[in-house]
CSV table of N, CA, C and O in Angstrom, one decimal:
chain,number,residue,atom,x,y,z
B,1,MET,N,-1.4,17.7,50.0
B,1,MET,CA,-1.0,17.4,51.0
B,1,MET,C,-2.3,17.5,52.4
B,1,MET,O,-3.0,16.8,52.8
B,2,LYS,N,-3.5,18.3,51.3
B,2,LYS,CA,-4.6,18.4,52.3
B,2,LYS,C,-5.2,17.7,51.4
B,2,LYS,O,-6.5,17.3,52.6
B,3,LYS,N,-5.5,16.5,50.6
B,3,LYS,CA,-6.0,16.0,50.4
B,3,LYS,C,-6.1,14.3,51.2
B,3,LYS,O,-6.6,13.6,51.6
B,4,GLY,N,-4.7,14.2,51.9
B,4,GLY,CA,-4.1,13.3,52.3
B,4,GLY,C,-4.9,13.2,53.5
B,4,GLY,O,-5.3,12.4,54.5
B,5,LEU,N,-5.0,14.6,54.1
B,5,LEU,CA,-5.2,15.2,55.5
B,5,LEU,C,-6.5,14.6,55.6
B,5,LEU,O,-6.6,14.3,56.3
B,6,LYS,N,-7.1,15.2,54.6
B,6,LYS,CA,-9.0,14.9,54.3
B,6,LYS,C,-9.1,13.7,54.4
B,6,LYS,O,-10.1,13.2,55.1
B,7,THR,N,-8.2,12.6,53.6
B,7,THR,CA,-8.7,11.0,53.7
B,7,THR,C,-8.0,10.7,55.2
B,7,THR,O,-9.3,10.0,55.4
B,8,ILE,N,-7.4,11.2,55.7
B,8,ILE,CA,-7.0,10.6,57.1
B,8,ILE,C,-8.2,11.0,58.1
B,8,ILE,O,-8.5,9.9,58.6
B,9,VAL,N,-8.2,12.6,58.3
B,9,VAL,CA,-9.4,12.5,59.4
B,9,VAL,C,-10.5,11.8,58.7
B,9,VAL,O,-11.6,11.5,59.9
B,10,MET,N,-11.3,11.8,57.7
B,10,MET,CA,-12.1,11.2,57.2
B,10,MET,C,-12.0,9.4,57.9
B,10,MET,O,-13.5,9.3,58.1
B,11,SER,N,-10.9,8.7,57.0
B,11,SER,CA,-11.1,7.6,57.5
B,11,SER,C,-11.0,7.4,59.2
B,11,SER,O,-11.2,6.3,60.1
B,12,ALA,N,-10.2,8.2,60.0
B,12,ALA,CA,-10.6,8.4,61.3
B,12,ALA,C,-12.0,8.3,61.3
B,12,ALA,O,-12.8,7.8,62.9
B,13,LEU,N,-12.5,9.5,61.2
B,13,LEU,CA,-14.0,9.9,61.2
B,13,LEU,C,-14.8,8.1,61.3
B,13,LEU,O,-15.6,7.8,62.2
B,14,ALA,N,-14.8,7.5,60.3
B,14,ALA,CA,-15.5,6.4,59.4
B,14,ALA,C,-15.1,5.1,60.8
B,14,ALA,O,-15.9,4.9,61.5
B,15,LEU,N,-13.7,5.7,61.6
B,15,LEU,CA,-14.0,4.6,62.0
B,15,LEU,C,-14.2,4.4,63.7
B,15,LEU,O,-14.8,3.5,64.3
B,16,MET,N,-13.9,6.0,64.4
B,16,MET,CA,-14.9,6.3,65.5
B,16,MET,C,-15.9,5.8,65.2
B,16,MET,O,-17.2,5.0,65.8
B,17,THR,N,-17.0,6.1,64.2
B,17,THR,CA,-18.4,5.9,64.2
B,17,THR,C,-18.2,4.4,63.9
B,17,THR,O,-19.9,3.8,64.5
B,18,ALA,N,-18.0,3.5,63.5
B,18,ALA,CA,-17.8,2.5,63.6
B,18,ALA,C,-17.8,1.6,64.3
B,18,ALA,O,-18.5,0.8,65.0
B,19,GLY,N,-17.3,2.4,65.3
B,19,GLY,CA,-16.7,1.6,66.7
B,19,GLY,C,-18.1,1.7,67.3
B,19,GLY,O,-18.3,1.4,68.3
B,20,THR,N,-18.8,2.9,67.6
B,20,THR,CA,-19.4,3.4,68.2
B,20,THR,C,-20.7,2.6,68.1
B,20,THR,O,-21.4,1.9,68.4
B,21,VAL,N,-21.5,2.3,66.5
B,21,VAL,CA,-22.0,1.2,66.2
B,21,VAL,C,-22.2,0.1,66.3
B,21,VAL,O,-23.1,-0.4,66.9
B,22,SER,N,-20.7,-0.8,66.5
B,22,SER,CA,-20.8,-1.7,66.9
B,22,SER,C,-20.7,-2.6,68.1
B,22,SER,O,-21.0,-2.9,69.0
B,23,ALA,N,-20.9,-1.0,68.8
B,23,ALA,CA,-20.5,-1.0,70.4
B,23,ALA,C,-22.3,-1.2,71.1
B,23,ALA,O,-22.4,-0.7,72.7
B,24,GLN,N,-23.6,-0.9,70.1
B,24,GLN,CA,-24.5,-0.4,70.6
B,24,GLN,C,-25.4,-1.9,71.0
B,24,GLN,O,-26.5,-2.2,70.4
B,25,ASN,N,-24.4,-3.1,70.8
B,25,ASN,CA,-25.3,-4.4,71.5
B,25,ASN,C,-25.6,-4.3,72.8
B,25,ASN,O,-25.3,-3.9,73.5
B,26,THR,N,-26.8,-5.2,73.3
B,26,THR,CA,-27.3,-5.0,74.4
B,26,THR,C,-27.6,-6.9,74.7
B,26,THR,O,-27.5,-7.7,74.2
B,27,VAL,N,-26.8,-7.3,75.9
B,27,VAL,CA,-26.8,-8.1,76.4
B,27,VAL,C,-27.8,-8.8,78.0
B,27,VAL,O,-27.8,-8.0,78.1
B,28,GLU,N,-28.6,-9.4,77.4
B,28,GLU,CA,-29.4,-10.0,78.4
B,28,GLU,C,-29.1,-11.1,79.2
B,28,GLU,O,-29.2,-11.9,78.6
B,29,LEU,N,-28.8,-11.0,80.5
B,29,LEU,CA,-28.0,-11.5,81.5
B,29,LEU,C,-28.8,-11.9,82.3
B,29,LEU,O,-29.5,-10.8,83.2
B,30,THR,N,-28.8,-13.1,82.4
B,30,THR,CA,-29.9,-13.8,83.6
B,30,THR,C,-28.7,-14.2,84.4
B,30,THR,O,-27.9,-15.4,84.4
B,31,VAL,N,-28.9,-14.1,85.7
B,31,VAL,CA,-28.4,-14.4,86.8
B,31,VAL,C,-29.0,-15.2,87.5
B,31,VAL,O,-30.2,-15.2,88.6
B,32,THR,N,-28.7,-16.7,88.3
B,32,THR,CA,-29.3,-17.1,88.6
B,32,THR,C,-28.8,-18.0,90.0
B,32,THR,O,-27.4,-17.5,90.2
B,33,ASN,N,-29.2,-18.4,90.7
B,33,ASN,CA,-29.1,-19.4,92.1
B,33,ASN,C,-29.1,-18.0,93.2
B,33,ASN,O,-28.0,-17.8,94.3
B,34,ILE,N,-29.3,-16.7,93.1
B,34,ILE,CA,-29.8,-15.6,94.5
B,34,ILE,C,-30.3,-16.3,95.5
B,34,ILE,O,-31.2,-16.4,95.5
B,35,PRO,N,-29.4,-16.1,96.5
B,35,PRO,CA,-29.8,-16.8,97.4
B,35,PRO,C,-30.8,-16.3,98.7
B,35,PRO,O,-31.7,-16.6,99.0
B,36,ASN,N,-30.7,-14.9,98.0
B,36,ASN,CA,-32.6,-14.5,98.7
B,36,ASN,C,-32.2,-13.0,98.2
B,36,ASN,O,-32.1,-12.6,97.4
B,37,SER,N,-33.2,-11.9,98.3
B,37,SER,CA,-33.7,-11.0,97.9
B,37,SER,C,-33.1,-9.2,98.6
B,37,SER,O,-33.5,-8.1,98.5
B,38,LYS,N,-32.2,-9.7,99.3
B,38,LYS,CA,-31.1,-8.4,100.4
B,38,LYS,C,-30.3,-7.8,99.1
B,38,LYS,O,-29.4,-8.8,98.3
B,39,GLY,N,-30.1,-6.7,99.4
B,39,GLY,CA,-28.9,-5.4,98.4
B,39,GLY,C,-29.1,-6.0,96.9
B,39,GLY,O,-30.2,-6.1,96.2
B,40,LYS,N,-27.8,-6.1,96.3
B,40,LYS,CA,-28.0,-5.5,95.1
B,40,LYS,C,-27.0,-6.8,93.9
B,40,LYS,O,-26.7,-7.2,94.6
B,41,ILE,N,-27.6,-6.8,92.9
B,41,ILE,CA,-26.9,-7.8,92.1
B,41,ILE,C,-26.0,-6.6,91.1
B,41,ILE,O,-26.4,-5.6,90.2
B,42,LEU,N,-24.7,-7.2,91.1
B,42,LEU,CA,-23.7,-5.8,90.6
B,42,LEU,C,-23.3,-6.3,89.5
B,42,LEU,O,-22.5,-7.8,89.6
B,43,ILE,N,-22.9,-5.7,88.2
B,43,ILE,CA,-22.5,-6.7,86.9
B,43,ILE,C,-21.3,-5.8,86.4
B,43,ILE,O,-21.7,-4.9,86.0
B,44,ALA,N,-20.0,-6.2,86.4
B,44,ALA,CA,-19.2,-5.5,85.0
B,44,ALA,C,-18.6,-6.7,84.2
B,44,ALA,O,-18.6,-7.4,84.2
B,45,THR,N,-18.0,-5.6,83.3
B,45,THR,CA,-18.0,-6.7,81.9
B,45,THR,C,-16.4,-6.1,82.0
B,45,THR,O,-15.7,-5.4,82.5
B,46,SER,N,-15.3,-7.2,81.2
B,46,SER,CA,-14.4,-6.9,81.2
B,46,SER,C,-13.7,-5.7,80.1
B,46,SER,O,-12.5,-5.2,80.7
B,47,LEU,N,-14.6,-5.2,79.3
B,47,LEU,CA,-14.6,-4.2,78.7
B,47,LEU,C,-15.1,-2.8,79.5
B,47,LEU,O,-14.7,-1.8,78.8
B,48,GLY,N,-15.3,-2.8,80.8
B,48,GLY,CA,-15.7,-1.2,81.6
B,48,GLY,C,-17.1,-0.8,81.8
B,48,GLY,O,-17.6,-0.2,82.2
B,49,GLN,N,-18.1,-2.0,80.8
B,49,GLN,CA,-19.4,-1.3,80.9
B,49,GLN,C,-20.4,-2.4,82.3
B,49,GLN,O,-19.3,-3.6,82.8
B,50,THR,N,-21.1,-2.1,82.9
B,50,THR,CA,-21.7,-2.4,84.3
B,50,THR,C,-23.0,-1.9,84.1
B,50,THR,O,-23.5,-1.1,83.9
B,51,ALA,N,-23.9,-2.4,84.8
B,51,ALA,CA,-25.4,-2.7,85.3
B,51,ALA,C,-25.2,-2.9,86.8
B,51,ALA,O,-24.8,-3.6,87.6
B,52,MET,N,-26.8,-2.5,87.3
B,52,MET,CA,-27.0,-3.1,88.6
B,52,MET,C,-28.3,-3.3,88.6
B,52,MET,O,-29.4,-2.9,87.8
B,53,GLN,N,-29.0,-4.2,89.7
B,53,GLN,CA,-30.0,-4.1,89.9
B,53,GLN,C,-31.0,-5.2,90.9
B,53,GLN,O,-29.9,-5.2,91.9
B,54,HIS,N,-32.1,-4.7,91.4
B,54,HIS,CA,-32.0,-5.2,92.8
B,54,HIS,C,-32.6,-6.7,93.1
B,54,HIS,O,-32.5,-7.1,91.6
B,55,ALA,N,-31.6,-7.3,94.0
B,55,ALA,CA,-31.3,-9.0,93.9
B,55,ALA,C,-32.8,-9.2,94.0
B,55,ALA,O,-33.8,-8.7,94.6
B,56,SER,N,-33.3,-10.6,93.4
B,56,SER,CA,-34.5,-11.2,93.9
B,56,SER,C,-33.7,-12.5,94.4
B,56,SER,O,-33.4,-13.6,93.2
B,57,LYS,N,-34.5,-13.1,95.4
B,57,LYS,CA,-33.8,-14.3,95.8
B,57,LYS,C,-34.5,-15.7,94.3
B,57,LYS,O,-35.7,-15.5,93.4
B,58,GLY,N,-33.5,-16.3,93.5
B,58,GLY,CA,-33.7,-17.2,92.8
B,58,GLY,C,-33.2,-16.6,91.7
B,58,GLY,O,-31.3,-16.1,91.3
B,59,ASP,N,-33.9,-16.3,90.8
B,59,ASP,CA,-33.4,-15.3,89.2
B,59,ASP,C,-33.6,-14.1,89.1
B,59,ASP,O,-35.0,-13.8,89.9
B,60,VAL,N,-32.4,-12.8,88.4
B,60,VAL,CA,-33.0,-11.6,87.8
B,60,VAL,C,-32.6,-12.0,86.6
B,60,VAL,O,-31.6,-12.6,86.1
B,61,THR,N,-33.0,-11.5,85.9
B,61,THR,CA,-32.6,-10.6,84.1
B,61,THR,C,-32.5,-9.4,84.4
B,61,THR,O,-33.1,-8.4,84.9
B,62,VAL,N,-30.8,-8.9,83.9
B,62,VAL,CA,-30.3,-7.3,83.6
B,62,VAL,C,-29.9,-6.8,82.4
B,62,VAL,O,-29.4,-7.9,81.6
B,63,LYS,N,-30.2,-5.9,81.7
B,63,LYS,CA,-29.7,-5.5,80.9
B,63,LYS,C,-28.5,-5.2,80.3
B,63,LYS,O,-28.2,-4.3,81.6
B,64,VAL,N,-27.8,-5.3,80.1
B,64,VAL,CA,-26.6,-4.6,79.5
B,64,VAL,C,-25.9,-3.9,78.7
B,64,VAL,O,-26.1,-4.6,77.4
B,65,ASP,N,-25.7,-2.5,78.4
B,65,ASP,CA,-26.1,-2.3,77.2
B,65,ASP,C,-24.7,-1.8,76.4
B,65,ASP,O,-23.3,-1.3,77.7
B,66,SER,N,-24.7,-1.1,75.3
B,66,SER,CA,-23.5,-0.8,74.6
B,66,SER,C,-22.1,-2.1,74.8
B,66,SER,O,-20.8,-1.5,75.2
B,67,VAL,N,-22.6,-3.0,74.5
B,67,VAL,CA,-21.4,-3.7,74.7
B,67,VAL,C,-20.2,-4.0,73.0
B,67,VAL,O,-21.4,-5.1,72.6
B,68,PRO,N,-19.4,-4.7,73.1
B,68,PRO,CA,-19.0,-4.7,71.8
B,68,PRO,C,-19.5,-6.3,71.4
B,68,PRO,O,-19.2,-7.2,72.2
B,69,GLU,N,-19.0,-7.1,69.9
B,69,GLU,CA,-19.4,-7.7,69.1
B,69,GLU,C,-18.1,-8.7,69.9
B,69,GLU,O,-16.9,-8.0,70.4
B,70,GLY,N,-18.1,-9.7,70.3
B,70,GLY,CA,-17.2,-10.5,70.1
B,70,GLY,C,-17.0,-11.0,72.0
B,70,GLY,O,-18.1,-11.0,72.4
B,71,ALA,N,-15.9,-12.4,72.4
B,71,ALA,CA,-15.8,-13.1,73.3
B,71,ALA,C,-15.7,-11.3,74.2
B,71,ALA,O,-14.7,-10.3,74.7
B,72,VAL,N,-16.3,-11.3,75.6
B,72,VAL,CA,-17.1,-10.3,76.6
B,72,VAL,C,-17.0,-11.2,78.0
B,72,VAL,O,-18.0,-12.3,78.1
B,73,SER,N,-15.9,-10.7,78.7
B,73,SER,CA,-16.3,-11.8,80.2
B,73,SER,C,-16.8,-10.9,81.0
B,73,SER,O,-16.8,-9.9,81.1
B,74,PHE,N,-17.9,-11.2,81.7
B,74,PHE,CA,-19.0,-11.0,82.7
B,74,PHE,C,-18.7,-11.2,83.8
B,74,PHE,O,-18.4,-12.4,84.3
B,75,TYR,N,-18.4,-10.3,85.4
B,75,TYR,CA,-18.3,-10.6,86.4
B,75,TYR,C,-19.5,-10.2,87.1
B,75,TYR,O,-20.0,-8.5,86.9
B,76,ILE,N,-20.0,-10.9,87.7
B,76,ILE,CA,-21.4,-10.9,88.4
B,76,ILE,C,-20.9,-10.9,90.6
B,76,ILE,O,-20.9,-11.6,91.0
B,77,LEU,N,-21.9,-10.3,91.2
B,77,LEU,CA,-21.6,-10.2,92.5
B,77,LEU,C,-22.9,-9.9,92.8
B,77,LEU,O,-23.7,-8.6,93.0
B,78,HIS,N,-23.0,-10.7,94.5
B,78,HIS,CA,-24.6,-10.8,95.0
B,78,HIS,C,-24.3,-9.9,96.3
B,78,HIS,O,-24.1,-10.5,96.9
B,79,ASP,N,-24.4,-8.3,96.3
B,79,ASP,CA,-23.9,-7.2,97.1
B,79,ASP,C,-24.7,-7.3,98.2
B,79,ASP,O,-25.6,-6.7,97.9
B,80,GLU,N,-24.5,-8.6,98.8
B,80,GLU,CA,-26.4,-8.7,100.0
B,80,GLU,C,-25.8,-7.6,100.7
B,80,GLU,O,-27.4,-6.9,101.2
B,81,ASN,N,-25.1,-6.8,101.2
B,81,ASN,CA,-24.9,-5.8,102.0
B,81,ASN,C,-24.8,-4.7,101.2
B,81,ASN,O,-25.2,-3.5,102.3
B,82,ASP,N,-25.1,-4.4,100.8
B,82,ASP,CA,-25.5,-3.1,99.6
B,82,ASP,C,-24.0,-2.1,99.7
B,82,ASP,O,-24.8,-0.6,100.1
B,83,ASN,N,-23.4,-2.3,99.8
B,83,ASN,CA,-21.9,-1.5,100.1
B,83,ASN,C,-21.5,-1.7,99.3
B,83,ASN,O,-19.6,-0.8,99.1
B,84,MET,N,-21.0,-2.1,98.1
B,84,MET,CA,-21.2,-1.7,96.5
B,84,MET,C,-19.2,-2.4,96.5
B,84,MET,O,-18.6,-1.6,95.8
B,85,GLN,N,-19.3,-3.3,97.8
B,85,GLN,CA,-17.8,-4.3,97.0
B,85,GLN,C,-18.3,-5.4,97.4
B,85,GLN,O,-18.7,-5.9,98.0
B,86,CYS,N,-17.0,-6.1,97.3
B,86,CYS,CA,-17.0,-7.7,97.2
B,86,CYS,C,-16.4,-7.8,98.9
B,86,CYS,O,-14.9,-7.8,98.9
B,87,ASP,N,-17.0,-7.9,99.5
B,87,ASP,CA,-16.4,-8.5,101.2
B,87,ASP,C,-16.0,-9.7,100.9
B,87,ASP,O,-16.4,-10.5,100.0
B,88,MET,N,-14.7,-9.8,101.5
B,88,MET,CA,-13.6,-10.7,101.6
B,88,MET,C,-13.4,-11.1,102.9
B,88,MET,O,-13.6,-10.7,103.7
B,89,ASP,N,-13.0,-12.9,103.1
B,89,ASP,CA,-12.8,-13.3,104.1
B,89,ASP,C,-11.6,-14.0,103.7
B,89,ASP,O,-11.7,-15.4,103.1
B,90,GLY,N,-10.6,-13.3,103.9
B,90,GLY,CA,-8.9,-13.5,103.9
B,90,GLY,C,-9.1,-13.7,102.2
B,90,GLY,O,-9.4,-12.3,101.6
B,91,ARG,N,-8.6,-14.8,101.6
B,91,ARG,CA,-8.7,-14.2,100.1
B,91,ARG,C,-9.8,-14.6,99.2
B,91,ARG,O,-10.0,-15.1,98.0
B,92,LEU,N,-10.9,-14.7,100.4
B,92,LEU,CA,-12.7,-15.9,99.7
B,92,LEU,C,-13.3,-14.3,99.8
B,92,LEU,O,-13.7,-14.3,100.5
B,93,PRO,N,-14.1,-14.6,98.4
B,93,PRO,CA,-15.1,-13.6,98.6
B,93,PRO,C,-16.5,-14.2,100.3
B,93,PRO,O,-16.5,-15.7,99.7
B,94,LYS,N,-17.0,-13.5,100.3
B,94,LYS,CA,-17.8,-13.9,101.4
B,94,LYS,C,-19.6,-13.4,101.0
B,94,LYS,O,-20.7,-14.3,101.7
B,95,GLU,N,-19.5,-13.1,99.7
B,95,GLU,CA,-20.6,-13.1,99.4
B,95,GLU,C,-20.9,-14.1,97.8
B,95,GLU,O,-19.7,-14.3,97.3
B,96,TYR,N,-22.0,-14.2,97.7
B,96,TYR,CA,-22.2,-15.2,95.9
B,96,TYR,C,-21.6,-13.9,94.9
B,96,TYR,O,-21.9,-13.2,94.8
B,97,CYS,N,-20.7,-15.1,93.8
B,97,CYS,CA,-20.5,-14.2,93.2
B,97,CYS,C,-20.1,-15.8,91.4
B,97,CYS,O,-20.7,-16.2,91.7
B,98,GLY,N,-19.6,-15.1,90.8
B,98,GLY,CA,-20.6,-15.8,89.3
B,98,GLY,C,-19.0,-14.9,88.3
B,98,GLY,O,-19.4,-13.6,88.3
B,99,SER,N,-19.4,-15.8,87.3
B,99,SER,CA,-18.1,-14.9,86.0
B,99,SER,C,-18.7,-16.0,84.6
B,99,SER,O,-18.9,-17.2,85.0
B,100,GLY,N,-18.4,-15.5,83.8
B,100,GLY,CA,-18.7,-16.3,82.2
B,100,GLY,C,-18.3,-15.2,81.2
B,100,GLY,O,-18.2,-14.6,81.0
B,101,THR,N,-17.9,-16.4,80.3
B,101,THR,CA,-17.5,-15.8,78.9
B,101,THR,C,-19.2,-15.6,77.9
B,101,THR,O,-19.3,-16.4,77.9
B,102,VAL,N,-19.1,-14.4,77.6
B,102,VAL,CA,-20.0,-14.2,76.9
B,102,VAL,C,-19.9,-14.1,74.7
B,102,VAL,O,-19.3,-12.9,75.5
B,103,ASN,N,-20.5,-15.1,74.0
B,103,ASN,CA,-19.7,-14.4,72.9
B,103,ASN,C,-20.9,-13.6,72.3
B,103,ASN,O,-21.8,-14.2,71.5
B,104,VAL,N,-20.8,-12.4,72.3
B,104,VAL,CA,-21.7,-11.0,71.9
B,104,VAL,C,-21.9,-10.8,70.8
B,104,VAL,O,-20.8,-10.3,69.6
B,105,LYS,N,-22.9,-10.9,69.9
B,105,LYS,CA,-23.8,-10.6,69.0
B,105,LYS,C,-24.2,-9.7,68.6
B,105,LYS,O,-24.5,-8.9,69.2
B,106,LYS,N,-24.4,-9.1,67.5
B,106,LYS,CA,-24.9,-7.7,67.1
B,106,LYS,C,-26.1,-8.1,67.2
B,106,LYS,O,-27.0,-8.8,67.2
B,107,GLY,N,-26.4,-6.8,68.4
B,107,GLY,CA,-27.9,-6.7,68.4
B,107,GLY,C,-28.3,-7.2,70.1
B,107,GLY,O,-27.4,-6.5,70.8
B,108,LEU,N,-29.3,-8.2,70.3
B,108,LEU,CA,-29.3,-8.8,71.5
B,108,LEU,C,-28.7,-9.6,71.9
B,108,LEU,O,-28.8,-11.2,70.6
B,109,THR,N,-28.2,-10.3,72.7
B,109,THR,CA,-27.7,-11.7,73.0
B,109,THR,C,-28.2,-11.8,74.2
B,109,THR,O,-28.1,-11.0,75.3
B,110,LYS,N,-28.9,-13.3,74.4
B,110,LYS,CA,-29.0,-13.9,76.1
B,110,LYS,C,-27.8,-14.4,76.5
B,110,LYS,O,-27.4,-15.7,76.0
B,111,ALA,N,-27.8,-14.5,77.7
B,111,ALA,CA,-27.1,-15.2,78.5
B,111,ALA,C,-27.5,-15.5,79.8
B,111,ALA,O,-28.0,-14.6,80.2
B,112,THR,N,-27.0,-17.0,80.6
B,112,THR,CA,-27.0,-17.2,81.6
B,112,THR,C,-25.6,-17.3,83.2
B,112,THR,O,-24.9,-18.5,82.0
B,113,ILE,N,-25.7,-16.5,83.9
B,113,ILE,CA,-24.4,-17.1,85.0
B,113,ILE,C,-25.1,-17.1,86.1
B,113,ILE,O,-25.8,-16.5,86.6
B,114,LYS,N,-24.6,-18.5,86.7
B,114,LYS,CA,-24.8,-19.0,87.9
B,114,LYS,C,-24.2,-18.7,88.9
B,114,LYS,O,-23.1,-18.4,89.3
B,115,LEU,N,-24.8,-18.1,90.3
B,115,LEU,CA,-23.3,-17.4,91.5
B,115,LEU,C,-23.5,-18.8,92.0
B,115,LEU,O,-24.4,-19.4,92.3
B,116,GLU,N,-21.9,-18.9,92.4
B,116,GLU,CA,-22.2,-19.6,93.5
B,116,GLU,C,-21.7,-19.0,95.0
B,116,GLU,O,-20.8,-17.9,95.1
B,117,TYR,N,-21.6,-19.9,95.7
B,117,TYR,CA,-20.6,-19.1,96.8
B,117,TYR,C,-19.6,-20.1,97.3
B,117,TYR,O,-19.4,-20.9,97.2
B,118,ILE,N,-18.3,-19.1,96.7
B,118,ILE,CA,-17.2,-20.0,96.5
B,118,ILE,C,-16.8,-20.8,97.9
B,118,ILE,O,-15.7,-22.0,97.2
B,119,PRO,N,-16.7,-19.9,99.4
B,119,PRO,CA,-16.6,-21.4,100.3
B,119,PRO,C,-16.9,-22.6,100.3
B,119,PRO,O,-16.2,-23.6,100.4
B,120,GLU,N,-18.3,-22.2,99.4
B,120,GLU,CA,-18.6,-23.8,100.0
B,120,GLU,C,-18.4,-24.4,98.9
B,120,GLU,O,-18.4,-26.0,98.9
B,121,LYS,N,-18.0,-24.0,97.5
B,121,LYS,CA,-17.7,-24.6,96.5
B,121,LYS,C,-16.5,-25.3,96.3
B,121,LYS,O,-16.3,-26.4,96.1
B,122,ILE,N,-15.4,-24.7,96.8
B,122,ILE,CA,-14.0,-25.3,97.6
B,122,ILE,C,-14.1,-26.4,98.1
B,122,ILE,O,-13.7,-27.7,98.2
B,123,LYS,N,-14.8,-26.5,99.6
B,123,LYS,CA,-15.5,-27.5,100.8
B,123,LYS,C,-16.0,-28.3,99.8
B,123,LYS,O,-15.6,-29.7,100.7
B,124,GLN,N,-16.7,-29.0,98.4
B,124,GLN,CA,-17.4,-29.5,98.6
B,124,GLN,C,-16.0,-29.8,97.3
B,124,GLN,O,-16.0,-31.4,97.2
B,125,GLU,N,-15.4,-29.5,96.9
B,125,GLU,CA,-14.3,-30.1,95.5
B,125,GLU,C,-13.3,-31.0,96.8
B,125,GLU,O,-13.3,-32.0,95.9
B,126,LYS,N,-13.1,-30.4,97.6
B,126,LYS,CA,-12.3,-30.3,98.3
B,126,LYS,C,-12.7,-32.5,98.6
B,126,LYS,O,-12.2,-33.3,98.8
B,127,LYS,N,-14.1,-32.0,99.7
B,127,LYS,CA,-14.5,-33.6,99.7
B,127,LYS,C,-14.8,-34.3,98.8
B,127,LYS,O,-14.6,-35.9,98.5
B,128,ASN,N,-15.2,-34.3,97.4
B,128,ASN,CA,-15.2,-35.1,96.1
B,128,ASN,C,-14.1,-35.6,95.6
B,128,ASN,O,-13.7,-36.5,95.8
B,129,LYS,N,-13.0,-34.7,96.0
B,129,LYS,CA,-11.7,-35.1,95.3
B,129,LYS,C,-11.1,-36.2,96.7
B,129,LYS,O,-10.4,-36.8,96.7
B,130,GLU,N,-11.1,-36.2,98.3
B,130,GLU,CA,-11.2,-36.9,98.9
B,130,GLU,C,-11.8,-38.2,98.4
B,130,GLU,O,-11.6,-39.7,99.1
B,131,GLU,N,-13.2,-37.9,98.6
B,131,GLU,CA,-14.2,-39.4,98.5
B,131,GLU,C,-13.2,-40.1,97.0
B,131,GLU,O,-13.7,-41.3,97.2
B,132,ASN,N,-12.5,-39.7,96.3
B,132,ASN,CA,-12.4,-40.0,95.0
B,132,ASN,C,-11.0,-40.9,94.9
B,132,ASN,O,-10.6,-41.7,94.5
B,133,LYS,N,-10.2,-39.7,96.4
B,133,LYS,CA,-9.2,-40.6,96.3
B,133,LYS,C,-9.0,-41.8,97.0
B,133,LYS,O,-7.9,-43.0,97.2
B,134,HIS,N,-10.0,-42.2,98.2
B,134,HIS,CA,-10.4,-43.3,99.1
B,134,HIS,C,-10.9,-44.5,98.0
B,134,HIS,O,-11.9,-44.8,98.7
B,135,GLY,N,-11.6,-43.9,97.1
B,135,GLY,CA,-12.3,-44.9,95.8
B,135,GLY,C,-13.6,-45.0,96.5
B,135,GLY,O,-14.0,-45.7,96.3
B,136,LYS,N,-14.4,-43.9,96.8
B,136,LYS,CA,-15.8,-43.9,97.9
B,136,LYS,C,-16.9,-43.5,96.3
B,136,LYS,O,-16.6,-42.7,95.5
């Protein structure tokens, strides 16, 4: 019985250690299309990792640490007014945002995600749809 319990404990410790080691990956995320240098760039993953960087018009690169290997979704917000939340206009965000899935590999993974202004994107998609509908 003691040997069985010892095996279980050792196996559990090995699994915990393996989980910790596999989560020591870093994603170097380049965020593009930032409209201005106001506020911060906020990043969160589908697995709970977060990062923050002062905004800079154009592009910024942010390192997100302790990301496990595999497909991980990243959510980015340009928190222009620095209130640490996504401001909404009805059901649409008022601030630039973006998302993407990154295939995280052991060590360092580099990826790029473009921010978009969702109300403008929807407006452009409707315009394109109408133009295609009328053969333009």
